[in-house]
Coordinates of C-alpha atoms and ligand atoms in Angstrom, one line a residue:
X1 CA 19.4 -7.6 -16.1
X2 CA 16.6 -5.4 -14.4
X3 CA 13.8 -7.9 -13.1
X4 CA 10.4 -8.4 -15.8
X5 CA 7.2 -9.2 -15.3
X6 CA 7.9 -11.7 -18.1
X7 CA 10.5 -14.0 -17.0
X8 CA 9.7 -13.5 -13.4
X9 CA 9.8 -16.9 -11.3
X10 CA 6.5 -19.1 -11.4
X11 CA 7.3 -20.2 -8.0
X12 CA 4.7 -19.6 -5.6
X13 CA 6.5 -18.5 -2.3
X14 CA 3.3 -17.8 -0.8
X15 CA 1.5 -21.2 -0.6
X16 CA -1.9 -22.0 -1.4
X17 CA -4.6 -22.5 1.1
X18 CA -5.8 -19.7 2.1
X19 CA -8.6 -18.8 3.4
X20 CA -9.2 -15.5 2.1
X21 CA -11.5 -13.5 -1.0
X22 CA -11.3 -15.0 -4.2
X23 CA -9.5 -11.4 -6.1
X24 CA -8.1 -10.3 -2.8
X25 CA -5.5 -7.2 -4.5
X26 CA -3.4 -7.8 -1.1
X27 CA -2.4 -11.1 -1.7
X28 CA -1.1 -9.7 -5.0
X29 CA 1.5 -7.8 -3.3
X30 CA 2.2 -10.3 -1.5
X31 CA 2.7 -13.3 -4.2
X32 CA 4.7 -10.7 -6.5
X33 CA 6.7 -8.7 -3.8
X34 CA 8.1 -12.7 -2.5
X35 CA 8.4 -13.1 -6.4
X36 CA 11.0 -10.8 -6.9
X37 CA 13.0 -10.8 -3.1
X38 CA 13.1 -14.7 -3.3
X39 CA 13.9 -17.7 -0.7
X40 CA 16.9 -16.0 1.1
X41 CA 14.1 -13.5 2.9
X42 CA 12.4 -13.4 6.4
X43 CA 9.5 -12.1 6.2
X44 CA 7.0 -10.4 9.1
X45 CA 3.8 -9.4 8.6
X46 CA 1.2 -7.8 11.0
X47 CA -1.6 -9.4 11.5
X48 CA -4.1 -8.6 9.4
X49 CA -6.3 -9.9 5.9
X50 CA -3.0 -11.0 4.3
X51 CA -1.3 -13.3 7.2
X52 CA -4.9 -14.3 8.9
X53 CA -6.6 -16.0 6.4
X54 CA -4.1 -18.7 6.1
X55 CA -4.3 -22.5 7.3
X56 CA -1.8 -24.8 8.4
X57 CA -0.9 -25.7 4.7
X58 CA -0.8 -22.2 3.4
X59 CA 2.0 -18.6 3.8
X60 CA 4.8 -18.0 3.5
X61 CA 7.5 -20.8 2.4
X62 CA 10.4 -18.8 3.8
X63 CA 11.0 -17.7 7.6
X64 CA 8.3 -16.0 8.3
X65 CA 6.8 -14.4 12.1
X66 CA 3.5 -13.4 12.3
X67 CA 3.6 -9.8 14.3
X68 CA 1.3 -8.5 16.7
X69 CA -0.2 -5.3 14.8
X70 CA 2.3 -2.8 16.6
X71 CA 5.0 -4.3 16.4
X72 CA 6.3 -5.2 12.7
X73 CA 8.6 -2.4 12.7
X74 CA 10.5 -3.3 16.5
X75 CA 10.7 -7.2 15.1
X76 CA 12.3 -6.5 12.0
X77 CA 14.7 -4.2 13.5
X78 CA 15.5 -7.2 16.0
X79 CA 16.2 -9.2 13.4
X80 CA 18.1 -6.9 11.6
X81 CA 20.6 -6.1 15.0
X82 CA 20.7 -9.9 15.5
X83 CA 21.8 -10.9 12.6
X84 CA 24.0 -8.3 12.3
X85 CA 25.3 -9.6 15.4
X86 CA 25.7 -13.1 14.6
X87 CA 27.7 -12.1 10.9
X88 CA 25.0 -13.1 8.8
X89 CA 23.2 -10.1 7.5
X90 CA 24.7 -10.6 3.9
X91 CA 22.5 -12.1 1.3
X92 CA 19.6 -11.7 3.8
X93 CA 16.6 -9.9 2.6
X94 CA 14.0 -8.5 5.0
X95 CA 10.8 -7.2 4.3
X96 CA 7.6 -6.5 6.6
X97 CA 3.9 -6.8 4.7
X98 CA 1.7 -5.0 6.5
X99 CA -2.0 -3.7 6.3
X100 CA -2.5 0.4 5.9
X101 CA -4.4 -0.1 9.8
X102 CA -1.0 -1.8 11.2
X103 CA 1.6 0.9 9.2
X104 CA -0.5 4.3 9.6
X105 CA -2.4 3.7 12.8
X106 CA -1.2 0.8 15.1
X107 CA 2.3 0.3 14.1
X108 CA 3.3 3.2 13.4
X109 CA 5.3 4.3 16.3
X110 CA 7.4 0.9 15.3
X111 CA 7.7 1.7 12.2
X112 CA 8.7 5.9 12.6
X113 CA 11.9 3.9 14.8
X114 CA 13.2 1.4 13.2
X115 CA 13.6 3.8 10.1
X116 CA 14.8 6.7 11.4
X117 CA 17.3 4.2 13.4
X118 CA 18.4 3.2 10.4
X119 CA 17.6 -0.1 9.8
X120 CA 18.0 -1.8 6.4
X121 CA 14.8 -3.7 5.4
X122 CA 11.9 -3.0 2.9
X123 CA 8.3 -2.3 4.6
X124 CA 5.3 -2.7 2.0
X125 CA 2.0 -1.7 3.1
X126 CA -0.6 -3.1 1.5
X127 CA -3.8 -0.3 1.7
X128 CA -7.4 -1.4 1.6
X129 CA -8.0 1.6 3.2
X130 CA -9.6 0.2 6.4
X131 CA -9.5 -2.5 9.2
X132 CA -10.7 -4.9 6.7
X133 CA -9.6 -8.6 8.7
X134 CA -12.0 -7.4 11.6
X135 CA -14.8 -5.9 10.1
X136 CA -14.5 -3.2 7.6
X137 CA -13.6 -0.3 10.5
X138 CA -12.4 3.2 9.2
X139 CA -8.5 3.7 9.6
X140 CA -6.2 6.7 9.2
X141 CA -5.7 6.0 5.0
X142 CA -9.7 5.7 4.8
X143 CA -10.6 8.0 1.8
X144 CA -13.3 11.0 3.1
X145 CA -16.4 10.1 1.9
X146 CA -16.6 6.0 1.9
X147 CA -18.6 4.1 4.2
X148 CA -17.0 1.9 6.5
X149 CA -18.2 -0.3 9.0
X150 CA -17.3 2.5 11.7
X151 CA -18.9 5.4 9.5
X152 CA -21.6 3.7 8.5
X153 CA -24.3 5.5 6.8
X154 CA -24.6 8.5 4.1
X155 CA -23.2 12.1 4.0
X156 CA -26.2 13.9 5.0
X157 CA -25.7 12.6 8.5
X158 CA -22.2 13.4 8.8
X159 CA -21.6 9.4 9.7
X160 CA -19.4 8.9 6.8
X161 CA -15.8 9.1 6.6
X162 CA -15.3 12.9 7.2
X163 CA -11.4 13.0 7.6
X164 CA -10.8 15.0 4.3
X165 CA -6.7 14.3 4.3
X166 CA -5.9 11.3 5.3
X167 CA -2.5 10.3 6.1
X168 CA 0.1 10.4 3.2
X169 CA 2.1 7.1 4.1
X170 CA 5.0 7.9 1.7
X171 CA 5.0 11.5 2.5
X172 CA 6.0 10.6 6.1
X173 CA 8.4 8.5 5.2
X174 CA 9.8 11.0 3.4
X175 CA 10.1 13.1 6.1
X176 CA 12.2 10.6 7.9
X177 CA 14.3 11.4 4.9
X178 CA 15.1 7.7 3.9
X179 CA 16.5 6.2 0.8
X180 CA 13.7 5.1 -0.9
X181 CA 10.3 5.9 -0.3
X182 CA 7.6 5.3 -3.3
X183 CA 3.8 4.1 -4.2
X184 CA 2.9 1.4 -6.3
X185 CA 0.4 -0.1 -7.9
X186 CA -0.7 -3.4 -8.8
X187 CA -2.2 -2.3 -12.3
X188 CA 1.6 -1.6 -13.0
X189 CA 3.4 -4.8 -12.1
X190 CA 6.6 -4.0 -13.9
X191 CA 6.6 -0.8 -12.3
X192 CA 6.1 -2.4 -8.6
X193 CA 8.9 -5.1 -9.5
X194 CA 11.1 -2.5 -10.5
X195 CA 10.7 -0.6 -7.2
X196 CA 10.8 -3.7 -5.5
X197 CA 14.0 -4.7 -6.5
X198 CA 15.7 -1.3 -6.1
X199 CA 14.0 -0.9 -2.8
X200 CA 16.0 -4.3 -1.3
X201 CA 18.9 -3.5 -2.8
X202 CA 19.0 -0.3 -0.7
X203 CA 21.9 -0.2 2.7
X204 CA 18.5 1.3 4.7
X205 CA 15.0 1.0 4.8
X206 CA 12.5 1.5 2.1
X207 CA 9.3 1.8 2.1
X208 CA 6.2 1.2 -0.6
X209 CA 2.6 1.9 0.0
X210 CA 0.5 -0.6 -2.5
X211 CA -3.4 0.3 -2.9
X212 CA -4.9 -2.9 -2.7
X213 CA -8.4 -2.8 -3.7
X214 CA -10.8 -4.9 -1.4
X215 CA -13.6 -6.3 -3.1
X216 CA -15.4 -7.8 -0.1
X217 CA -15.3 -4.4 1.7
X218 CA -15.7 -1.9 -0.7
X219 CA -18.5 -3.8 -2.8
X220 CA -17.2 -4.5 -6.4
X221 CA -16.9 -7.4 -8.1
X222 CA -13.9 -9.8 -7.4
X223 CA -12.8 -10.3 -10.9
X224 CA -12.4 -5.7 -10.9
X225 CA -9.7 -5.8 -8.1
X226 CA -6.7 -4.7 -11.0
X227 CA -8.8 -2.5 -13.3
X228 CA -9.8 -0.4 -10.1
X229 CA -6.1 -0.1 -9.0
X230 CA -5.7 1.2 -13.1
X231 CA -8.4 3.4 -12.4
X232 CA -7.3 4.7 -9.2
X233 CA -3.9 5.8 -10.5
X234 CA -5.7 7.4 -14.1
X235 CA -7.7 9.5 -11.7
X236 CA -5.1 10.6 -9.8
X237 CA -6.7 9.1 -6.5
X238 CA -3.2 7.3 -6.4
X239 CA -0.7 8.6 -8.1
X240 CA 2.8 6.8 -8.9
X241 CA 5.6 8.6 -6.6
X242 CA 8.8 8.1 -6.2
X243 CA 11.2 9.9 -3.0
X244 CA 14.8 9.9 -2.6
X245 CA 16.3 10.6 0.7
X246 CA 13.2 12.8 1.4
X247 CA 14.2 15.5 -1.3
X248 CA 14.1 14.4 -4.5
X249 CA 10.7 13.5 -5.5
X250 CA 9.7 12.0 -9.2
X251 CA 5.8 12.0 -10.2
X252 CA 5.4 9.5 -12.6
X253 CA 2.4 9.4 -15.4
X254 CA 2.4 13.7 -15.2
X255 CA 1.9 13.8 -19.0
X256 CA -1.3 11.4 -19.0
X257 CA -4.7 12.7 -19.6
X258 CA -6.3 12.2 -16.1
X259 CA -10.1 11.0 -15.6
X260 CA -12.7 11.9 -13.5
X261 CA -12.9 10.8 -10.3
X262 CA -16.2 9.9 -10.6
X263 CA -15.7 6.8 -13.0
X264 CA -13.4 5.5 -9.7
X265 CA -16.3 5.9 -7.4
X266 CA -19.3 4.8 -9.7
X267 CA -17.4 1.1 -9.3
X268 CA -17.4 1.0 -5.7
X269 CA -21.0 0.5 -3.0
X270 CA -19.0 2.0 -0.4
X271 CA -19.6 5.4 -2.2
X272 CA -22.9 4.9 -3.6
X273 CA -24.3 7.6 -1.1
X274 CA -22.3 10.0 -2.3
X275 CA -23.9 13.2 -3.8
X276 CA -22.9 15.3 -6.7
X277 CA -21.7 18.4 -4.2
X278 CA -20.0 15.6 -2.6
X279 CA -17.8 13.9 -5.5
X280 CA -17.0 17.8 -6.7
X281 CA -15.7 17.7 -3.0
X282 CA -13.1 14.9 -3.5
X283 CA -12.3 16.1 -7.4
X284 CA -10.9 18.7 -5.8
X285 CA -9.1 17.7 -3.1
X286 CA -7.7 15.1 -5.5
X287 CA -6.9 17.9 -8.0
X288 CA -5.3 20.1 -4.8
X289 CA -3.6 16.8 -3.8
X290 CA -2.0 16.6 -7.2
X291 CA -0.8 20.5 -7.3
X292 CA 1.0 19.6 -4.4
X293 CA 2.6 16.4 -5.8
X294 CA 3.4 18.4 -9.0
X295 CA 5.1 21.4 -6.6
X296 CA 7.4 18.8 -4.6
X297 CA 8.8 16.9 -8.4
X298 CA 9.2 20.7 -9.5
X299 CA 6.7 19.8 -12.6
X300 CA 4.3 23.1 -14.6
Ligands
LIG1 C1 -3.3 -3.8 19.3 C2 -4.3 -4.5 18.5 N1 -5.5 -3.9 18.2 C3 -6.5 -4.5 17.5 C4 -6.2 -5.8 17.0 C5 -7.3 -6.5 16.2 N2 -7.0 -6.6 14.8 C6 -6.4 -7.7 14.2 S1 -6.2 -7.5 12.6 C7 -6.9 -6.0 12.6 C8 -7.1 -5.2 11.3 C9 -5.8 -4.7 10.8 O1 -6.0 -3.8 9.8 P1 -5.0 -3.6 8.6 O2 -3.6 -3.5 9.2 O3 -5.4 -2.5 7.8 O4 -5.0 -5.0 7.8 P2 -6.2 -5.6 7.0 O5 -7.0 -6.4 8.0 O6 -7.0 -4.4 6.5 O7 -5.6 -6.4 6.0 C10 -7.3 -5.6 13.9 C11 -7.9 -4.3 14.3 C12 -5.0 -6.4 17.3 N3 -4.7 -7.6 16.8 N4 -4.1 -5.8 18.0
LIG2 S1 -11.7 -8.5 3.1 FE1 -10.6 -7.5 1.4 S2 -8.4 -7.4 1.9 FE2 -9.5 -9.0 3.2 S3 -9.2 -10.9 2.1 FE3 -11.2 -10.1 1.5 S4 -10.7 -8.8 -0.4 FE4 -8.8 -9.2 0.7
LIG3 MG1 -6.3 -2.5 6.0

């Protein structure tokens, strides 16, 4: 029977203690994606907001290594060969949970290798769309136009994030051409579970790219962190894709209505410099991103 949000496990394989937000959208991913892979799962995560903000009493109650930010993707392929090696690969699950600053930026070289050599494991990013367990810096997923801790101050003076495209996470992975490479969101949990558990049960790697909205750094209330994900994916800011093997590409939700992205910035302080020229701005590279989205799944 395909895994539900409903009669999903109430055990809590990532312990409390943490030292973290209150609302924190990243330990979402976490707490759900060890929901659905279960006990027989190493985990490694890069260090980051996720894997930092825990105390001796708190993470992961499974085998668990916390990486040094480049190198998620090297470990788990270690593990992956070793265990191979030693005959005990089957049952195994293996997942890396890492931040969008230690998948896009820092670890990526790690990452590009271990799945274009093939390895079987499922990496989830978790995107707050900065350096957010050191200070709020701007990374390669930051959206143009927010303020950061890096880009500091409004438009006018060009210090603001001016990097119009950011990097595409699941369209690189596509272009390694592996199984399974998809977005998720955590507005959508049955969604996410349902790409989680395909993704695992895949003989490769797979990838997922979560937005997790940070309520610390991008200034909204803690209690907001799943209606902005909703929002996000209604405005087409982050749309639900799906990739197999690098060709066939689904766009989910391409029959909704879509909002403005304006009522997706309006929530945030890290866009409260933003002028109307400027939100047009992002409309339509939003709107452009979509065309292309819409191109690739051969949809209009
Ligand atoms: C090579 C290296 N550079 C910088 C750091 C300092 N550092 C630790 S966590 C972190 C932020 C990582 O950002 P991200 O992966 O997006 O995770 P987040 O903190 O946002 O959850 C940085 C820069 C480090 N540990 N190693
Ligand atoms: S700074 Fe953001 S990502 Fe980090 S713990 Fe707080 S809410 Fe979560
Ligand atoms: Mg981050």
């Amino acid at each position: 029977m395909p895994i539900s949000i409903k009669t999903l496990t109430n055990e809590e394989l990532m312990a409390p203690g943490r030292t973290g937000c209150p609302g924190c959208a990243a330990m979402l991913v976490a707490r759900l994606a060890l929901k659905v892979l279960g006990r027989q799962t190493i985990m490694v995560s890069a260090t980051g907001c996720v894997i930092s903000n825990i105390t001796h009493a708190g993470g992961p109650s499974i085998p668990f290594i916390h990486s040094l930010l480049p190198g998620s993707g090297s470990l788990i392929s270690g593990i992956d060969a070793g265990l191979k090696a030693l005959g005990k690969r089957n049952g195994i699950n293996l997942m890396v949970l890492a931040g969008d600053g230690g998948t896009a930026d820092i670890g990526f070289q790690a990452l590009s290798g271990a799945v274009e050599r093939g390895h079987k494991f499922l990496y989830i990013c978790y995107d707050n769309e900065g350096y957010m367990n050191t200070g709020g810096q701007r990374s390669g997923t930051t959206p143009y136009g927010s303020s950061t801790s890096t880009t500091p101050t409004n438009m006018s003076v060009g210090k603001h994030s001016s990097v119009k495209n950011r990097k595409n996470m699941v369209l690189i992975m596509a272009a390694h051409h592996i199984p399974f490479a998809a977005t998720a969101s955590i507005a959508y949990p049955q969604d996410m579970l349902r790409k989680i558990e395909k993704a695992v049960q895949i003989e490769g790697p797979s990838y997922i790219h979560v937005l997790a909205p940070c309520n610390y750094r991008w200034g909204f209330p803690e209690d907001q962190s799943i209606n902005l994900a909703k929002l996000a994916v209604e405005t087409r800011i982050a749309p639900l894709v799906e990739v197999e093997h690098g060709r066939k590409y689904t766009l989910q939700m391409s029959n909704r209505l879509k909002r403005p992205v304006q009522e997706y910035l309006s929530t945030q302080k890290r866009y409260r410099h933003l002028s109307d020229e400027n939100i047009a701005e992002i409309q339509q590279a939003v709107d452009e991103n979509w065309e292309y989205l819409e191109q690739l799944a051969n949809i209009g």
